[in-house]
C-alpha positions as a printed Julia matrix, in Angstrom:
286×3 Matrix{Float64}:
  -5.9    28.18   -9.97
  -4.56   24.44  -10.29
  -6.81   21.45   -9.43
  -5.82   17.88   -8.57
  -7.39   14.69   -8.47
  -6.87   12.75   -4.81
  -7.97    9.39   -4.92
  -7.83    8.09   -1.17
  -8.61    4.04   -0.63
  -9.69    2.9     2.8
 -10.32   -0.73    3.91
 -14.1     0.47    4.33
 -14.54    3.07    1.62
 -13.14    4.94   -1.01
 -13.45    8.81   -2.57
 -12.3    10.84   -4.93
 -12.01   14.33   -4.52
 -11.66   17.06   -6.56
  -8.5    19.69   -5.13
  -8.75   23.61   -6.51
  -5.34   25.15   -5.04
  -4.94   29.55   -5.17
  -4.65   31.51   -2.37
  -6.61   29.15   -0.26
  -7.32   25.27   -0.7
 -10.65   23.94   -1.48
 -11.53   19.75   -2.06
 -15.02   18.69   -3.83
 -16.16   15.25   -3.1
 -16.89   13.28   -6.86
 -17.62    9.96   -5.72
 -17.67    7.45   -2.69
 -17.84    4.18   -3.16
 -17.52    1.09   -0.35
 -14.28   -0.75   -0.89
 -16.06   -3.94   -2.32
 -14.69   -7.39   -0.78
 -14.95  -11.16   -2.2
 -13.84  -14.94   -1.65
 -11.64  -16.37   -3.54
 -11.73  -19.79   -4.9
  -9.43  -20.74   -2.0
 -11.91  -19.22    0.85
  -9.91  -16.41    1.37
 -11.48  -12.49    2.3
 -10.2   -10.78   -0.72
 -10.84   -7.63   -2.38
 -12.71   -7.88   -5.28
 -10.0    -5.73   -7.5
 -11.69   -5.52  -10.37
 -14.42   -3.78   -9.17
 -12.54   -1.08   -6.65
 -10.97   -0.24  -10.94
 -14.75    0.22  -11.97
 -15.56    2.28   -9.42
 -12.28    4.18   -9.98
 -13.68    4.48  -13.74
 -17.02    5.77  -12.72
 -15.7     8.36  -10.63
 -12.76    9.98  -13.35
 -16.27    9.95  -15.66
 -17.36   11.68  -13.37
 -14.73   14.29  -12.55
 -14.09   14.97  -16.15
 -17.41   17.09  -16.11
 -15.66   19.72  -14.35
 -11.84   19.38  -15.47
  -9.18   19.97  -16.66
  -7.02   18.46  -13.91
  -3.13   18.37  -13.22
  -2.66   15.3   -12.14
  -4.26   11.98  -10.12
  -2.79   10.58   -7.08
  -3.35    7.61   -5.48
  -3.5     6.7    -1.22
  -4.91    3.21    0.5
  -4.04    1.79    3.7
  -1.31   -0.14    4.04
  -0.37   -4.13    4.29
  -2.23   -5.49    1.31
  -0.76   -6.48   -2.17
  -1.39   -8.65   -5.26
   1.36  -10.22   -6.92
   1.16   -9.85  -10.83
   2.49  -12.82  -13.84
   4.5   -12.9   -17.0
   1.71  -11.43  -18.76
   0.66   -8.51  -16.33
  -2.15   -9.93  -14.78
  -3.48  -10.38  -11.36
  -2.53  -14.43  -10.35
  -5.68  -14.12   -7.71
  -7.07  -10.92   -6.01
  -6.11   -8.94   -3.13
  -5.83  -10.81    0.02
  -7.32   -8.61    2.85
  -5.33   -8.3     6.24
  -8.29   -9.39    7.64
  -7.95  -12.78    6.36
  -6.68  -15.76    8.61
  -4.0   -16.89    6.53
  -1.7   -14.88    8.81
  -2.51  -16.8    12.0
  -0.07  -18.31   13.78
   2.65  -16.75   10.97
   4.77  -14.49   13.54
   5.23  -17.26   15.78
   6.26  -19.29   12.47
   8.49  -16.15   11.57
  10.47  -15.9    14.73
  11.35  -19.63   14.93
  12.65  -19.38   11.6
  14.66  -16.29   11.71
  13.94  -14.8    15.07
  12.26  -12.04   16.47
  14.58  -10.22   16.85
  15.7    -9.86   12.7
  12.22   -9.23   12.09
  12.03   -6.41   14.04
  15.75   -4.81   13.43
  16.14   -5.4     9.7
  12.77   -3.39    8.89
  11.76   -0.99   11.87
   8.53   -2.32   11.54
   6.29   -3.73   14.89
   5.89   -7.33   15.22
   2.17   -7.37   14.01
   0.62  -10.48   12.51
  -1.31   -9.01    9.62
   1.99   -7.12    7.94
   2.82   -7.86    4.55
   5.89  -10.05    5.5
   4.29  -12.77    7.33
   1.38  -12.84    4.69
   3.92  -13.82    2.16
   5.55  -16.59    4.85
   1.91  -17.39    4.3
   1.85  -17.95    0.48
   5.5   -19.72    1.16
   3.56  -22.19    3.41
   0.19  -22.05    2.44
   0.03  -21.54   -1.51
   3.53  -21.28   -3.37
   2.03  -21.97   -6.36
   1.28  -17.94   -6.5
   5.28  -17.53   -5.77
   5.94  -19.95   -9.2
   3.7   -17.89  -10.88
   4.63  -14.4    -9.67
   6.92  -11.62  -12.03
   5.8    -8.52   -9.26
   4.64   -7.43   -5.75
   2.39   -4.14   -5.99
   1.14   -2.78   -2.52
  -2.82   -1.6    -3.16
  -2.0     1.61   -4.09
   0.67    0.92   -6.84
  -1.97   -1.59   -8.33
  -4.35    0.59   -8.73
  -1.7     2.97  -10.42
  -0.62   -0.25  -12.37
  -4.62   -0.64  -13.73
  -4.07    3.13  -14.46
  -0.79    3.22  -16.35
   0.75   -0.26  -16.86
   3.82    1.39  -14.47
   5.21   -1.23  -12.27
   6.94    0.28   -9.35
   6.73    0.53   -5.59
   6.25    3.82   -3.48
   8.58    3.91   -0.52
   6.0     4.87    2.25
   3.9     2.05    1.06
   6.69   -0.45    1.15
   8.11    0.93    4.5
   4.65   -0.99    6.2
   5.56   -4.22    4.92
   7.52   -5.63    7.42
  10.31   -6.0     4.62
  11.79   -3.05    3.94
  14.78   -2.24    5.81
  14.24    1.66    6.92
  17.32    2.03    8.63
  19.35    1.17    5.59
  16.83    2.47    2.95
  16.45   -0.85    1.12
  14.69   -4.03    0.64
  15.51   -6.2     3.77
  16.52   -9.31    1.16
  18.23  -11.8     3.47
  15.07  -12.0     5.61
  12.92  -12.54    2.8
  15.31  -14.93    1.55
  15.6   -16.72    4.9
  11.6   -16.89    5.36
  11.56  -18.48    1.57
  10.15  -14.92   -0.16
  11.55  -14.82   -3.78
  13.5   -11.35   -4.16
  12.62  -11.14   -8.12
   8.94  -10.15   -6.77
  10.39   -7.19   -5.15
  10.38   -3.77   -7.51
  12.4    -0.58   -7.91
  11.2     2.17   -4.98
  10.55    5.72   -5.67
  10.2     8.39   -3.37
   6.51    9.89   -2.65
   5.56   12.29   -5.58
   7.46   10.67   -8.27
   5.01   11.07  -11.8
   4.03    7.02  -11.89
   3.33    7.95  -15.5
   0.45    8.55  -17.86
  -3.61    7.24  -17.55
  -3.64    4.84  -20.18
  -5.38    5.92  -23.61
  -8.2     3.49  -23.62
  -9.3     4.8   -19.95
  -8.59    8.35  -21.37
 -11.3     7.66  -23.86
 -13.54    5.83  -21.56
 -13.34    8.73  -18.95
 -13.21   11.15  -20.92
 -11.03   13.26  -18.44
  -7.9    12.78  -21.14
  -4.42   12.53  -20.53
  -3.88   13.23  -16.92
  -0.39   12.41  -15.31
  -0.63    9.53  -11.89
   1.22   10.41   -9.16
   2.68    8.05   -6.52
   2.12   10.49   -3.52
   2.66    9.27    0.03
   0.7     6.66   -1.27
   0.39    5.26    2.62
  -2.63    6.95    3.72
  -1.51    7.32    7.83
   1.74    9.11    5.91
  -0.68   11.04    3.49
  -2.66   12.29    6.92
   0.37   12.98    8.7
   1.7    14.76    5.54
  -0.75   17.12    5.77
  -0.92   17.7     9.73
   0.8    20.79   10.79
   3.08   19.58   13.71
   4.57   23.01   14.85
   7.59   22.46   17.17
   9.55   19.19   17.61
   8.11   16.77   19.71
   4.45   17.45   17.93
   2.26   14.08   17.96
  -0.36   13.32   15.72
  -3.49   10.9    16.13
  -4.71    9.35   12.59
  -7.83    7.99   12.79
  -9.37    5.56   10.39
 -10.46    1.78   10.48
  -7.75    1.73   13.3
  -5.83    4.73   15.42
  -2.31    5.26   15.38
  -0.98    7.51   17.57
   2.89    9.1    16.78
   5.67   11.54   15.91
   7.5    12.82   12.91
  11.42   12.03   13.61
  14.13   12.77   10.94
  15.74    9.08   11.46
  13.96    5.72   12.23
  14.58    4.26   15.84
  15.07    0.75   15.91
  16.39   -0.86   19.29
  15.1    -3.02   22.08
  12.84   -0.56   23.58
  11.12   -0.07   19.9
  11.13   -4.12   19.85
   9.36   -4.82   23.25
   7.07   -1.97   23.3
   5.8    -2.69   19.86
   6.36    0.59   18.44
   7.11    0.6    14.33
   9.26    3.13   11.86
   6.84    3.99    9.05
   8.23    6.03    6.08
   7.13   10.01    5.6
């Protein structure tokens, strides 16, 4: 029998959960924890970062009572990101999604590139609180953070940076930004560069289940769980659920179900046109 470590982030709460796989699969719940939030200095709904890595802490203690374990992996929902210096560390916290730094961005957006780029050069829908049009927001609002920034990490490759020191980005993760062109399975750089988004923030994407790299020896110690490998999974959680969902015959829709519902199919290429555009629909990487 193998068992895993799933850590799986929510905008409301967090858990991590013990996995024993043999002939059948069983899970263990370790520790829950709410996903703690915090102004900033600038008056923006953040999340207080430091203390969703405490809580991480407190719940690897805990899981190295019953050990050993193969490996870690990481999910959260999508959208959010901090952007890291020269020195590796955070220039603020986590803005949340559910900040209003976003408002009014789209229609910002689509006057300066319009809406129809932003739509065909990612896949993604035309939603206000996506990653793209919260950095037009730090462009506008606070581009101080852009002088100061070496690296983007999505939520759930920060927390696997706090693990390891690993700097990468996982591609499920990055295919909800509004900036990642899933068509052509690359950053979409000439609409960052036309919405004034530096490109040097942007890191090298691995696919889901790529070994992030090792839990760093002075949270080995502190843990006490040892050297256990981190996995970027699909680190998305709607593509962790969906993942796991066993859609039987083509055509097979899903309903995920968290702090919002989305509603969808698997498909083995995105679909990106004007139907996709006007009906709001989004390509999110599996």
């Amino acid at each position: 029998m193998k068992k895993y470590l799933a850590l799986d982030m929510g905008a409301e709460s967090g858990r991590l959960m013990a996995v024993s796989i043999d002939a059948q699969i069983a899970t263990q719940e370790i520790h829950r924890f709410q996903t703690p939030v915090k102004t900033d200095s600038r008056n923006r709904r953040c999340w207080d970062f430091p203390k969703i890595i405490d809580e991480v802490i407190t719940a690897l203690t805990k899981a190295s009572a019953s050990g050993p374990y193969e490996a870690l992996a990481v999910d959260t929902w999508g959208l959010d990101f901090g952007l890291i210096d020269n020195t590796g560390a955070l220039i603020e916290l986590p803005v949340s999604h559910r900040d209003h730094r976003t408002d009014g961005m789209l229609e910002k957006a689509s006057k300066l590139v319009g809406k129809k780029r932003l739509h065909f050069e990612s896949g993604c829908q035309l939603l206000e609180v996506n990653s793209i049009y919260q950095l037009l927001a730090i462009a506008q609002q606070t581009p101080d953070e852009f002088e100061k920034a070496k690296h983007l990490l999505f939520m759930p490759d920060l927390i696997l940076y706090a693990l390891t020191g690993a700097v990468a980005s996982e591609y499920t993760i990055a295919s909800t930004s509004g900036l990642y062109d899933v068509v052509n399975d690359c950053w979409a750089e000439n609409l960052a560069k036309d919405l004034g988004i530096p490109l040097h923030i942007f890191t090298q994407v691995e696919n889901p289940g790529t070994i992030r790299g090792e839990l760093k020896k002075e949270l080995q110690a502190k843990t006490g769980i040892g050297p256990i490998k981190c996995i970027a999974t699909t680190s998305h959680d709607t593509a962790s659920a969906v993942f796991a969902t066993p859609l039987l015959s083509p055509g097979s829709a899903y309903i995920s179900s968290g702090t919002w519902s989305l509603l969808g199919v698997e498909l083995q290429q995105p679909v990106v046109n004007e139907i996709t555009m006007n009906e709001r629909l989004t390509n999110e990487g599996g």
